[in-house]
Amino acid sequence: MPSPAAASAVPGEPVALTRVRRLRADRARQVADVLRAQILRGDYPHRTLPDERALMLEFGESRNTVRDALDLLRCDGLVERQQGVGTLVTAKKYAHGLNRLMGLAETLREHGPITNEVRTAGPITPPRVVAQRLGVPAGEQVIYIERLRRLSGLPLSLDLTYLPSDVGAQLLAEDLVNEDVFALIERTSGRALGTAEIEMEAVNADPHSADVLEIPRGAAMLLLERLSHFDDGRPVDLEYIRFRGDRLTMRAEMRRA
Amino acid sequence: MPSPAAASAVPGEPVALTRVRRLRADRARQVADVLRAQILRGDYPHRTLPDERALMLEFGESRNTVRDALDLLRCDGLVERQQGVGTLVTAKKYAHGLNRLMGLAETLREHGPITNEVRTAGPITPPRVVAQRLGVPAGEQVIYIERLRRLSGLPLSLDLTYLPSDVGAQLLAEDLVNEDVFALIERTSGRALGTAEIEMEAVNADPHSADVLEIPRGAAMLLLERLSHFDDGRPVDLEYIRFRGDRLTMRAEMRRA
């Protein structure tokens, strides 16, 4: 993209407009961000990106800048270069909606089956703060379930789940391998979920989590804490979830008012 | 935390409940996640975490497991060990709400001043897909603004912003250093923003972005694409934003129905 024209052409008093020649790395990032969004939105269903010349024209950039932009996407695992073919989309990222409270299997149904490796499941005496958040008396047991979740066989997330015993114990006899905890809670309790508060971070994978999720150590993950409630407000499901950053995006609609 | 009791104590037909002895690394992660959430919620206003013995009691875990949990938090920059004092909270993370569309300065007002280093600002001819998303005819110029945003002087995010010319040109004469683009759009246009769609990813910082944001190469970042509209639905502000993962969390409320 051409650098912005002279700021002095603009009426008024421009404040701190930098006029320095832009670095190629800045221009490459700018190109990469636009291509990245196109890739994630599925604008390249046939997987082949336009060739370098077409991208140079489209973005008004030099060949080197376009190559640097493609390099950024390749480092993120979104594209790969194939000799004689060009640049191919390799991204396997799926969008998880942040507005509607849904389980993974519900959300990603069209993309493949979610299966859960149940790493542990059963009653534990939780730390006080977990009991508090679930509205359970201190010292009372809760059900703890730890699952490695896969989409079409490939790890997607690692979920640590705490449930009050009256709700959670019933789940232990259910099909935790193939069903979402949300769906199981609603079916076994006969009650509907209402709202959930989530807090989300980007973190680097520690070595052990990386091994479990089959990603490189230090790979970026989305780490969520999510507390879900029944529709009467009772807290019922506290989860700590690590999503592989290379496999999931979060989508939301926000309102100004 | 004690391992879940025998699954066979539970009525019904437990499916794929693993009975293996849990690795210390799994137990450490479980402890770390609970402590992490407490730290982010501000449960330790005096900054000192309980000592190892108290944590061992609270979580029902061995000293080694508790130490491993604290190591995980230290690697994420959330705590540090001070000889003779104990483990201190060092996290400087702030929550950005995902439900209400707000600018950074609006959101983080109580935590300190947001200042923006305007890296470039002015008209450009955008790539076709950017024009399309903004509802601008192909070949027509838009305003491009690139800002490094700081909270109390420390880099927080790098924002690449595209605005239709009729809206964006007016911003170039405004105080882009101290004001949110959202606030400036509404004031100069006299119109209210309505909704925005966001798509969010966790990515590792490329070397150049890492240098700009003053984080280690490969550090986890939140990468957002956000398209904001006027309240009549017209798209008006397309942004690509990199947030430092160690400085920001995203908070949202979700609804089941």
CSV table of C-alpha atoms in Angstrom, one decimal, chain B residues 38-239:
chain,number,residue,atom,x,y,z
B,38,GLN,CA,-7.6,-15.1,41.6
B,39,ILE,CA,-4.7,-12.9,40.6
B,40,LEU,CA,-6.5,-11.5,37.6
B,41,ARG,CA,-9.6,-10.9,39.6
B,42,GLY,CA,-7.6,-8.9,42.1
B,43,ASP,CA,-8.0,-11.3,45.0
B,44,TYR,CA,-4.5,-10.4,46.3
B,45,PRO,CA,-4.6,-6.6,46.6
B,46,HIS,CA,-1.6,-6.6,48.9
B,47,ARG,CA,0.3,-8.5,46.3
B,48,THR,CA,1.6,-11.3,48.5
B,49,LEU,CA,0.4,-14.8,47.7
B,50,PRO,CA,-0.1,-17.3,50.6
B,51,ASP,CA,3.1,-19.1,51.5
B,52,GLU,CA,3.8,-22.6,50.2
B,53,ARG,CA,2.5,-24.4,53.3
B,54,ALA,CA,-0.8,-22.5,53.1
B,55,LEU,CA,-1.2,-23.3,49.4
B,56,MET,CA,-0.4,-27.0,50.1
B,57,LEU,CA,-3.2,-27.1,52.6
B,58,GLU,CA,-5.6,-25.1,50.4
B,59,PHE,CA,-5.1,-27.3,47.3
B,60,GLY,CA,-4.3,-30.6,49.1
B,61,GLU,CA,-1.1,-30.9,47.1
B,62,SER,CA,2.6,-31.6,47.8
B,63,ARG,CA,5.2,-28.9,48.1
B,64,ASN,CA,6.6,-29.8,44.7
B,65,THR,CA,3.3,-29.5,43.0
B,66,VAL,CA,2.7,-26.1,44.5
B,67,ARG,CA,6.2,-25.0,43.5
B,68,ASP,CA,5.6,-26.2,39.9
B,69,ALA,CA,2.3,-24.2,39.9
B,70,LEU,CA,4.0,-21.1,41.0
B,71,ASP,CA,6.7,-21.7,38.4
B,72,LEU,CA,4.0,-21.7,35.7
B,73,LEU,CA,2.7,-18.4,36.9
B,74,ARG,CA,6.2,-16.9,37.1
B,75,CYS,CA,6.9,-18.0,33.5
B,76,ASP,CA,3.7,-16.1,32.5
B,77,GLY,CA,5.0,-13.0,34.3
B,78,LEU,CA,2.1,-13.0,36.8
B,79,VAL,CA,4.2,-13.5,40.0
B,80,GLU,CA,7.8,-13.2,41.1
B,81,ARG,CA,9.7,-14.7,44.0
B,82,GLN,CA,11.3,-12.3,46.4
B,83,GLN,CA,13.7,-13.7,48.9
B,84,GLY,CA,12.6,-13.3,52.5
B,85,VAL,CA,9.2,-12.0,51.3
B,86,GLY,CA,7.6,-14.8,49.4
B,87,THR,CA,5.7,-14.8,46.1
B,88,LEU,CA,4.5,-11.4,44.9
B,89,VAL,CA,1.9,-10.6,42.2
B,90,THR,CA,3.5,-8.7,39.4
B,91,ALA,CA,0.7,-9.0,36.8
B,92,LYS,CA,-0.3,-5.8,35.1
B,93,LYS,CA,-3.3,-7.1,33.2
B,94,TYR,CA,-6.4,-5.1,32.5
B,95,ALA,CA,-9.8,-6.4,31.4
B,96,HIS,CA,-11.3,-5.1,28.1
B,97,GLY,CA,-15.0,-5.7,27.8
B,98,LEU,CA,-16.2,-7.5,24.7
B,99,ASN,CA,-19.9,-6.8,25.1
B,100,ARG,CA,-19.9,-3.0,25.0
B,101,LEU,CA,-18.1,-1.3,22.1
B,102,MET,CA,-15.6,1.0,23.8
B,103,GLY,CA,-12.2,2.6,23.0
B,104,LEU,CA,-9.2,1.8,25.0
B,105,ALA,CA,-9.0,5.2,26.8
B,106,GLU,CA,-12.7,4.9,27.7
B,107,THR,CA,-12.2,1.3,29.0
B,108,LEU,CA,-9.0,1.8,30.9
B,109,ARG,CA,-9.5,5.3,32.2
B,110,GLU,CA,-9.2,4.3,35.8
B,111,HIS,CA,-5.9,2.5,35.3
B,112,GLY,CA,-4.0,5.4,33.7
B,113,PRO,CA,-3.8,7.6,30.6
B,114,ILE,CA,-3.7,6.1,27.1
B,115,THR,CA,-1.4,7.9,24.8
B,116,ASN,CA,-1.0,7.1,21.1
B,117,GLU,CA,2.2,7.3,19.1
B,118,VAL,CA,0.9,8.0,15.6
B,119,ARG,CA,3.2,6.0,13.3
B,120,THR,CA,1.6,7.1,10.1
B,121,ALA,CA,-1.7,8.8,9.2
B,122,GLY,CA,-3.1,10.0,5.9
B,123,PRO,CA,-4.9,9.0,2.7
B,124,ILE,CA,-4.1,5.7,0.8
B,125,THR,CA,-5.6,3.7,-2.0
B,126,PRO,CA,-6.7,0.6,-0.2
B,127,PRO,CA,-6.7,-3.0,-1.4
B,128,ARG,CA,-10.0,-4.0,-2.9
B,129,VAL,CA,-11.1,-6.1,0.1
B,130,VAL,CA,-10.6,-3.2,2.5
B,131,ALA,CA,-12.7,-0.9,0.2
B,132,GLN,CA,-15.4,-3.5,0.0
B,133,ARG,CA,-15.6,-4.0,3.8
B,134,LEU,CA,-15.9,-0.2,4.3
B,135,GLY,CA,-18.4,0.1,1.5
B,136,VAL,CA,-16.1,2.4,-0.5
B,137,PRO,CA,-15.9,2.2,-4.3
B,138,ALA,CA,-12.8,0.5,-5.6
B,139,GLY,CA,-10.0,2.9,-6.3
B,140,GLU,CA,-11.3,5.6,-4.0
B,141,GLN,CA,-9.0,6.7,-1.2
B,142,VAL,CA,-9.5,5.9,2.5
B,143,ILE,CA,-7.7,7.2,5.5
B,144,TYR,CA,-5.1,5.0,7.1
B,145,ILE,CA,-3.9,5.5,10.7
B,146,GLU,CA,-1.3,3.4,12.5
B,147,ARG,CA,-0.9,3.9,16.2
B,148,LEU,CA,1.2,2.4,19.0
B,149,ARG,CA,-1.0,2.7,22.0
B,150,ARG,CA,0.5,3.0,25.5
B,151,LEU,CA,-1.1,2.8,29.0
B,152,SER,CA,0.9,4.8,31.5
B,153,GLY,CA,3.7,4.9,28.9
B,154,LEU,CA,4.1,1.2,28.4
B,155,PRO,CA,3.1,-0.3,25.0
B,156,LEU,CA,-0.3,-2.0,25.1
B,157,SER,CA,-1.4,-2.4,21.4
B,158,LEU,CA,-0.5,-1.7,17.8
B,159,ASP,CA,-3.6,-0.6,15.8
B,160,LEU,CA,-3.9,-0.4,12.0
B,161,THR,CA,-7.0,1.6,11.2
B,162,TYR,CA,-8.9,2.2,7.9
B,163,LEU,CA,-11.6,4.8,7.7
B,164,PRO,CA,-13.7,6.1,4.7
B,165,SER,CA,-12.3,9.5,3.7
B,166,ASP,CA,-15.4,11.5,4.6
B,167,VAL,CA,-15.1,10.3,8.2
B,168,GLY,CA,-11.4,9.8,8.5
B,169,ALA,CA,-10.1,13.0,7.0
B,170,GLN,CA,-11.6,15.0,9.8
B,171,LEU,CA,-9.7,12.9,12.4
B,172,LEU,CA,-6.3,13.9,11.0
B,173,ALA,CA,-6.8,17.4,12.5
B,174,GLU,CA,-7.8,16.1,15.8
B,175,ASP,CA,-5.9,15.0,18.9
B,176,LEU,CA,-5.0,11.5,17.8
B,177,VAL,CA,-2.4,11.3,20.5
B,178,ASN,CA,-4.7,11.4,23.4
B,179,GLU,CA,-8.2,10.5,22.1
B,180,ASP,CA,-9.8,7.2,21.1
B,181,VAL,CA,-10.7,7.0,17.4
B,182,PHE,CA,-14.3,6.0,18.4
B,183,ALA,CA,-14.7,9.2,20.4
B,184,LEU,CA,-13.3,11.3,17.6
B,185,ILE,CA,-15.5,9.6,14.9
B,186,GLU,CA,-18.6,10.3,16.9
B,187,ARG,CA,-17.6,13.9,17.7
B,188,THR,CA,-16.5,15.0,14.3
B,189,SER,CA,-19.3,13.2,12.4
B,190,GLY,CA,-22.0,14.0,14.9
B,191,ARG,CA,-23.2,10.4,14.5
B,192,ALA,CA,-23.3,7.5,16.9
B,193,LEU,CA,-21.5,4.2,16.4
B,194,GLY,CA,-23.7,1.1,16.6
B,195,THR,CA,-22.3,-2.4,16.4
B,196,ALA,CA,-19.0,-4.0,15.6
B,197,GLU,CA,-18.0,-7.5,14.5
B,198,ILE,CA,-14.8,-8.8,15.9
B,199,GLU,CA,-12.7,-11.8,15.2
B,200,MET,CA,-10.0,-12.6,17.7
B,201,GLU,CA,-7.0,-14.9,17.7
B,202,ALA,CA,-4.0,-15.8,19.9
B,203,VAL,CA,-0.8,-15.5,17.9
B,204,ASN,CA,2.9,-15.4,18.5
B,205,ALA,CA,4.6,-12.0,18.0
B,206,ASP,CA,6.7,-11.8,14.8
B,207,PRO,CA,10.1,-10.2,15.5
B,208,HIS,CA,9.2,-6.8,14.2
B,209,SER,CA,5.8,-6.5,16.0
B,210,ALA,CA,7.6,-7.8,19.1
B,211,ASP,CA,10.2,-5.0,18.9
B,212,VAL,CA,7.5,-2.3,18.4
B,213,LEU,CA,5.4,-3.6,21.4
B,214,GLU,CA,8.5,-4.2,23.5
B,215,ILE,CA,7.9,-7.8,24.2
B,216,PRO,CA,10.0,-10.9,23.6
B,217,ARG,CA,9.8,-12.4,20.1
B,218,GLY,CA,7.2,-15.1,20.0
B,219,ALA,CA,5.3,-13.7,23.0
B,220,ALA,CA,1.5,-14.4,22.9
B,221,MET,CA,-0.6,-11.6,21.6
B,222,LEU,CA,-4.4,-11.1,21.0
B,223,LEU,CA,-4.9,-10.2,17.3
B,224,LEU,CA,-8.3,-8.7,16.5
B,225,GLU,CA,-10.0,-7.7,13.4
B,226,ARG,CA,-12.8,-5.3,14.2
B,227,LEU,CA,-15.3,-3.7,11.8
B,228,SER,CA,-17.4,-1.0,13.4
B,229,HIS,CA,-20.5,0.5,12.0
B,230,PHE,CA,-22.5,3.7,12.5
B,231,ASP,CA,-25.9,3.1,14.2
B,232,ASP,CA,-27.5,3.1,10.7
B,233,GLY,CA,-25.4,0.1,9.8
B,234,ARG,CA,-22.8,1.9,7.5
B,235,PRO,CA,-19.3,0.4,8.1
B,236,VAL,CA,-17.0,3.1,9.2
B,237,ASP,CA,-13.9,1.8,10.9
B,238,LEU,CA,-11.9,-1.3,10.0
B,239,GLU,CA,-9.1,-2.1,12.5
